[in-house]
Short mmCIF file of C-alpha atoms in Angstrom, two decimals:
data_model
loop_
_atom_site.label_atom_id
_atom_site.label_comp_id
_atom_site.label_asym_id
_atom_site.label_seq_id
_atom_site.Cartn_x
_atom_site.Cartn_y
_atom_site.Cartn_z
CA MET A 1 0.06 0.02 0.04
CA ARG A 2 1.44 3.23 -1.22
CA PHE A 3 -0.03 6.38 -0.88
CA ASP A 4 1.79 9.65 -1.57
CA LEU A 5 0.89 12.94 -0.02
CA THR A 6 -1.16 14.29 -3.21
CA ASP A 7 -3.45 11.19 -2.81
CA LEU A 8 -4.10 12.18 0.90
CA LYS A 9 -4.69 15.80 0.10
CA LEU A 10 -7.01 14.85 -2.72
CA PHE A 11 -9.11 12.40 -0.82
CA LEU A 12 -9.28 15.14 2.16
CA HIS A 13 -10.71 17.63 -0.51
CA VAL A 14 -13.20 15.14 -1.88
CA ALA A 15 -14.44 14.03 1.40
CA ALA A 16 -14.76 17.76 2.40
CA SER A 17 -16.67 18.89 -0.74
CA GLY A 18 -18.61 15.62 -1.08
CA SER A 19 -17.88 15.66 -4.82
CA LEU A 20 -14.95 14.05 -6.93
CA THR A 21 -15.54 17.07 -9.30
CA ALA A 22 -14.95 19.72 -6.54
CA GLY A 23 -12.32 17.80 -4.82
CA ALA A 24 -10.30 17.50 -8.22
CA ALA A 25 -10.73 21.22 -8.66
CA ARG A 26 -9.45 22.19 -5.07
CA SER A 27 -6.48 19.84 -6.08
CA HIS A 28 -6.02 21.52 -9.33
CA MET A 29 -6.19 18.39 -11.07
CA ALA A 30 -8.32 16.83 -13.89
CA LEU A 31 -11.10 15.07 -12.74
CA ALA A 32 -10.22 11.84 -14.78
CA SER A 33 -6.97 11.83 -13.03
CA ALA A 34 -8.54 12.40 -9.63
CA SER A 35 -10.88 9.71 -10.07
CA GLN A 36 -8.11 7.43 -11.30
CA ARG A 37 -6.02 8.27 -8.05
CA VAL A 38 -9.10 7.45 -5.66
CA ARG A 39 -9.73 3.89 -7.68
CA GLY A 40 -5.94 3.34 -7.14
CA MET A 41 -6.17 4.05 -3.45
CA GLU A 42 -9.44 1.48 -3.18
CA ASP A 43 -7.55 -1.09 -5.37
CA ALA A 44 -4.64 -0.90 -2.96
CA LEU A 45 -6.73 -1.34 0.07
CA GLY A 46 -9.07 -3.86 -1.33
CA VAL A 47 -12.09 -2.01 -0.11
CA PRO A 48 -14.13 0.95 -1.24
CA LEU A 49 -13.44 4.25 0.22
CA LEU A 50 -16.20 6.37 -1.10
CA LEU A 51 -20.12 5.76 -1.48
CA ARG A 52 -20.97 7.27 -4.94
CA ARG A 53 -24.43 8.51 -5.02
CA ALA A 54 -26.34 10.67 -7.44
CA ARG A 55 -25.81 13.91 -5.72
CA GLY A 56 -22.11 13.33 -4.70
CA VAL A 57 -20.03 11.20 -2.59
CA GLU A 58 -19.24 10.50 1.00
CA PRO A 59 -16.60 8.36 2.80
CA THR A 60 -17.28 4.67 3.82
CA GLU A 61 -16.30 3.50 7.12
CA ALA A 62 -12.79 2.69 5.75
CA GLY A 63 -12.84 6.01 3.91
CA ARG A 64 -13.41 7.80 7.38
CA THR A 65 -10.41 5.93 9.01
CA LEU A 66 -8.21 7.01 6.05
CA LEU A 67 -9.52 10.65 6.46
CA HIS A 68 -8.26 10.39 10.29
CA HIS A 69 -4.87 9.21 9.54
CA ALA A 70 -4.63 11.56 6.24
CA ARG A 71 -5.28 14.61 8.25
CA ARG A 72 -2.64 13.69 10.97
CA VAL A 73 0.00 12.92 8.49
CA LEU A 74 -0.48 16.33 6.58
CA GLN A 75 -0.77 18.34 9.89
CA GLN A 76 2.70 16.76 10.72
CA MET A 77 3.95 17.38 7.30
CA ASP A 78 2.79 21.02 7.83
CA GLN A 79 4.51 21.21 11.22
CA LEU A 80 7.79 19.74 9.78
CA HIS A 81 7.92 22.42 6.78
CA GLY A 82 7.02 25.09 9.51
CA ASP A 83 9.60 24.13 11.87
CA LEU A 84 12.22 23.74 8.99
CA ALA A 85 11.14 27.30 7.66
CA ALA A 86 12.87 28.83 10.60
CA TYR A 87 16.11 27.90 8.77
CA GLY A 88 15.06 29.25 5.41
CA GLN A 89 13.31 32.47 4.30
CA GLY A 90 10.29 32.68 6.07
CA LEU A 91 6.90 30.57 6.73
CA ARG A 92 5.61 28.43 3.54
CA GLY A 93 2.42 26.61 3.23
CA GLN A 94 -1.28 27.01 2.91
CA VAL A 95 -4.12 27.46 5.69
CA ARG A 96 -7.64 26.55 5.15
CA LEU A 97 -9.98 29.10 6.82
CA LEU A 98 -13.77 28.96 6.99
CA CYS A 99 -15.71 31.94 8.05
CA ASN A 100 -19.43 33.36 8.17
CA THR A 101 -20.90 36.14 5.74
CA SER A 102 -20.09 39.13 7.88
CA ALA A 103 -16.40 38.17 8.59
CA MET A 104 -15.82 37.26 4.84
CA ALA A 105 -17.16 40.69 3.94
CA GLU A 106 -16.37 43.05 6.92
CA HIS A 107 -13.78 41.83 9.27
CA LEU A 108 -11.32 39.81 7.29
CA PRO A 109 -10.25 41.49 4.16
CA VAL A 110 -8.10 44.05 5.67
CA PRO A 111 -5.94 42.05 8.22
CA LEU A 112 -5.81 38.99 5.97
CA ALA A 113 -4.42 41.01 3.33
CA ARG A 114 -1.89 42.50 5.54
CA PHE A 115 -0.97 38.99 6.58
CA LEU A 116 -0.44 37.77 3.04
CA ALA A 117 1.51 40.67 2.29
CA ALA A 118 3.91 40.11 5.07
CA HIS A 119 4.15 36.31 4.22
CA PRO A 120 4.73 35.92 0.74
CA GLY A 121 5.42 32.18 1.12
CA LEU A 122 2.03 31.54 2.71
CA SER A 123 -1.47 30.90 0.90
CA VAL A 124 -4.98 30.94 2.46
CA GLU A 125 -7.99 28.90 1.19
CA LEU A 126 -10.90 31.16 2.41
CA GLU A 127 -14.34 29.73 2.02
CA GLU A 128 -17.62 31.25 3.21
CA ARG A 129 -19.70 28.89 5.28
CA PRO A 130 -22.66 29.08 7.73
CA SER A 131 -21.39 29.14 11.10
CA ASP A 132 -22.84 25.84 12.41
CA GLU A 133 -21.31 24.13 9.22
CA THR A 134 -17.93 25.85 10.01
CA ALA A 135 -17.98 24.47 13.58
CA GLU A 136 -18.72 21.14 12.40
CA ALA A 137 -15.98 21.23 9.60
CA LEU A 138 -13.55 22.13 12.40
CA ARG A 139 -14.57 19.16 14.52
CA ARG A 140 -14.02 16.86 11.52
CA GLY A 141 -10.74 18.52 10.96
CA ASP A 142 -11.60 19.88 7.43
CA ALA A 143 -10.14 23.23 8.33
CA ASP A 144 -7.55 24.78 10.34
CA ILE A 145 -9.22 27.96 11.69
CA GLY A 146 -13.10 29.09 11.53
CA ILE A 147 -14.68 32.26 12.41
CA VAL A 148 -18.33 31.90 13.56
CA SER A 149 -21.04 33.81 15.45
CA ASP A 150 -21.21 33.38 19.13
CA ALA A 151 -24.89 32.00 18.67
CA VAL A 152 -23.59 28.73 17.44
CA ASP A 153 -22.57 25.71 19.33
CA VAL A 154 -18.73 25.52 19.61
CA ALA A 155 -18.67 22.64 22.22
CA GLY A 156 -15.41 20.65 21.39
CA LEU A 157 -13.70 23.54 19.96
CA GLN A 158 -11.27 26.10 21.49
CA ALA A 159 -13.01 29.64 20.77
CA VAL A 160 -11.78 33.00 21.52
CA HIS A 161 -13.47 36.58 21.03
CA PHE A 162 -12.66 37.92 17.57
CA ARG A 163 -14.81 40.95 16.88
CA PRO A 164 -18.02 42.37 18.10
CA ASP A 165 -20.34 41.98 15.20
CA PRO A 166 -24.08 43.24 16.18
CA LEU A 167 -26.89 43.48 13.46
CA VAL A 168 -28.77 46.61 12.97
CA LEU A 169 -31.78 47.55 10.96
CA VAL A 170 -31.19 50.12 8.20
CA VAL A 171 -34.05 52.39 7.02
CA PRO A 172 -34.15 55.67 4.80
CA ARG A 173 -33.91 58.81 6.97
CA GLY A 174 -37.51 59.52 5.85
CA HIS A 175 -38.96 56.43 7.21
CA PRO A 176 -41.38 56.36 10.35
CA LEU A 177 -38.94 54.43 12.36
CA ALA A 178 -35.91 56.50 11.61
CA ALA A 179 -36.14 58.44 14.61
CA SER A 180 -36.22 55.57 16.92
CA ARG A 181 -32.97 53.89 18.41
CA ARG A 182 -34.10 50.53 18.80
CA VAL A 183 -36.56 48.16 17.32
CA GLY A 184 -37.79 44.71 18.21
CA MET A 185 -37.77 41.95 15.57
CA ALA A 186 -41.84 41.39 15.87
CA ASP A 187 -41.99 45.09 14.30
CA ALA A 188 -39.11 44.99 12.06
CA ALA A 189 -40.46 41.69 10.44
CA ALA A 190 -43.63 43.46 9.23
CA LEU A 191 -41.36 45.72 6.88
CA GLU A 192 -40.61 45.19 3.25
CA PHE A 193 -37.02 44.31 2.87
CA VAL A 194 -33.87 44.31 0.83
CA GLY A 195 -32.42 41.08 1.47
CA LEU A 196 -28.99 39.20 0.49
CA SER A 197 -29.18 36.70 -2.27
CA ALA A 198 -31.10 33.55 -1.57
CA GLY A 199 -29.34 30.91 0.22
CA ASN A 200 -26.97 33.39 1.86
CA PRO A 201 -26.23 32.06 5.43
CA LEU A 202 -26.83 35.64 7.17
CA GLN A 203 -30.01 36.27 5.52
CA GLU A 204 -31.14 32.46 6.36
CA HIS A 205 -30.38 33.24 9.93
CA ILE A 206 -32.31 36.40 9.99
CA ALA A 207 -35.29 34.60 8.26
CA ARG A 208 -35.41 32.00 10.93
CA GLN A 209 -35.56 34.75 13.64
CA ALA A 210 -38.73 36.27 11.89
CA ARG A 211 -40.39 32.89 11.75
CA ARG A 212 -39.93 32.77 15.47
CA PHE A 213 -42.48 35.55 15.75
CA GLY A 214 -44.82 33.89 13.31
CA GLN A 215 -43.79 36.06 10.54
CA ARG A 216 -42.19 35.52 6.95
CA LEU A 217 -39.85 38.39 5.70
CA ARG A 218 -41.11 40.13 2.54
CA TYR A 219 -38.33 40.88 -0.02
CA ARG A 220 -38.72 43.78 -2.67
CA VAL A 221 -35.48 42.67 -4.13
CA ARG A 222 -32.46 40.45 -3.23
CA VAL A 223 -28.81 41.78 -3.98
CA GLY A 224 -25.43 40.23 -3.68
CA SER A 225 -23.77 42.53 -0.85
CA PHE A 226 -24.06 44.51 2.05
CA GLU A 227 -23.19 47.56 0.14
CA ALA A 228 -25.97 46.96 -2.49
CA VAL A 229 -28.49 46.70 0.61
CA CYS A 230 -27.38 49.98 1.96
CA ARG A 231 -27.66 51.68 -1.41
CA MET A 232 -31.12 50.07 -2.14
CA VAL A 233 -32.24 50.85 1.30
CA GLU A 234 -31.06 54.69 0.85
CA GLN A 235 -33.22 54.82 -2.31
CA GLY A 236 -36.42 54.09 -0.29
CA ILE A 237 -36.67 50.37 -1.74
CA GLY A 238 -37.18 48.65 1.60
CA ALA A 239 -35.49 48.07 5.19
CA GLY A 240 -32.32 45.99 5.77
CA ILE A 241 -30.52 44.26 8.29
CA VAL A 242 -26.66 44.14 8.20
CA PRO A 243 -23.82 44.09 10.40
CA ARG A 244 -23.10 47.12 12.13
CA ALA A 245 -19.61 47.42 10.65
CA ALA A 246 -21.30 47.23 7.08
CA ALA A 247 -23.81 49.91 7.89
CA LEU A 248 -21.05 52.32 9.26
CA ARG A 249 -18.94 51.57 6.17
CA TYR A 250 -21.61 51.79 3.28
CA GLY A 251 -24.41 53.77 4.79
CA ARG A 252 -24.40 57.71 4.25
CA PRO A 253 -25.47 59.37 7.48
CA ALA A 254 -27.66 61.87 5.66
CA ARG A 255 -29.64 59.11 3.81
CA LEU A 256 -29.41 55.92 6.21
CA ALA A 257 -30.54 55.54 9.74
CA ARG A 258 -29.28 52.71 11.90
CA LEU A 259 -31.23 51.17 14.76
CA ALA A 260 -30.32 48.62 17.14
CA ILE A 261 -32.29 45.22 16.95
CA ASP A 262 -33.48 44.73 20.81
CA GLU A 263 -33.09 40.99 20.68
CA ALA A 264 -30.26 38.82 22.23
CA TRP A 265 -29.36 37.08 18.81
CA ALA A 266 -28.68 40.36 17.23
CA ARG A 267 -26.09 41.65 19.86
CA ARG A 268 -23.76 38.98 18.73
CA ALA A 269 -19.89 38.90 18.32
CA LEU A 270 -17.58 36.86 16.31
CA LEU A 271 -15.47 33.71 17.62
CA LEU A 272 -12.27 32.41 16.37
CA CYS A 273 -12.30 28.87 16.76
CA THR A 274 -9.69 25.92 16.24
CA ARG A 275 -9.38 22.50 17.55
CA PRO A 276 -8.22 21.82 21.10
CA GLY A 277 -5.53 19.90 22.35
CA GLU A 278 -3.84 20.14 18.85
CA THR A 279 -0.48 22.13 17.94
CA LEU A 280 -1.31 24.22 14.92
CA ALA A 281 1.01 24.14 11.93
CA PRO A 282 3.15 27.22 11.86
CA PRO A 283 1.28 28.94 9.18
CA ALA A 284 -1.82 28.43 10.83
CA ALA A 285 -0.51 29.53 14.35
CA ALA A 286 0.93 32.64 12.75
CA LEU A 287 -2.31 33.55 10.99
CA VAL A 288 -4.31 33.12 14.38
CA ARG A 289 -1.75 35.46 16.22
CA SER A 290 -2.04 38.03 13.33
CA LEU A 291 -6.02 38.14 13.27
CA LEU A 292 -6.46 38.36 17.07
CA ALA A 293 -3.56 41.18 17.16
CA ALA A 294 -5.17 43.18 14.43
CA ASP A 295 -7.48 46.21 15.11
CA ALA A 296 -11.04 45.95 14.40
CA PRO A 297 -12.28 48.01 11.62
#
């Protein structure tokens, strides 16, 4: 049985994405070559590693065992490269970072760009995921670092405060609620909304909160960014719910009013999470230190 590091990385990518096609793309490999490598691993072991279904693939029991050992081997290799890099020209390697919508759009671009500029030998695989999926991916070992809302269950993870990230209701200056400082979700849910694109994790979270009050959000339009939400709201198209950082960045005070949402779920913060009891590879450890040291926007 002879697997190389390319085989192990490929299998991790396939399992994490649930797709041979996506796993091959993440590995920068043609689909036919990736499929042949997986088949080769199965032939060498004499057991199937993946259950192939119409909507993708998932690891068999043997595949999950391989995943466990593949993660350990690759983590040890990252540790080795990081330790040896101290004798060379600096850190080299890749870090896999998962985060929610707000972190991706508002809190990571500047500190992450500074980190990458300071470490030209490093790369970061950054992916937006809902907070609960990010936490679960960390538990499985499918990521090095995760940034999640403090509303999510982080049991089994090491979590530290990263940024305050309250959500606010934004309305045009001429709106009847514009003079208010706070609003409850029961009142807010009755408005017409400018929302984020269908399937956006943050928008789905907001919609779930509205359903707690027996209401369904009514969207006049859905757009692809926090900036677009603020611009539409300024034009009187509807109300919006965005992170306060986004409202401050994109909302012009003369045209946009910000109201605190008087609900515990909206007074949220972001947590930076890693797996406990495990020494991070030097590239990931360096990124954690850099993010935690960076000033909030």
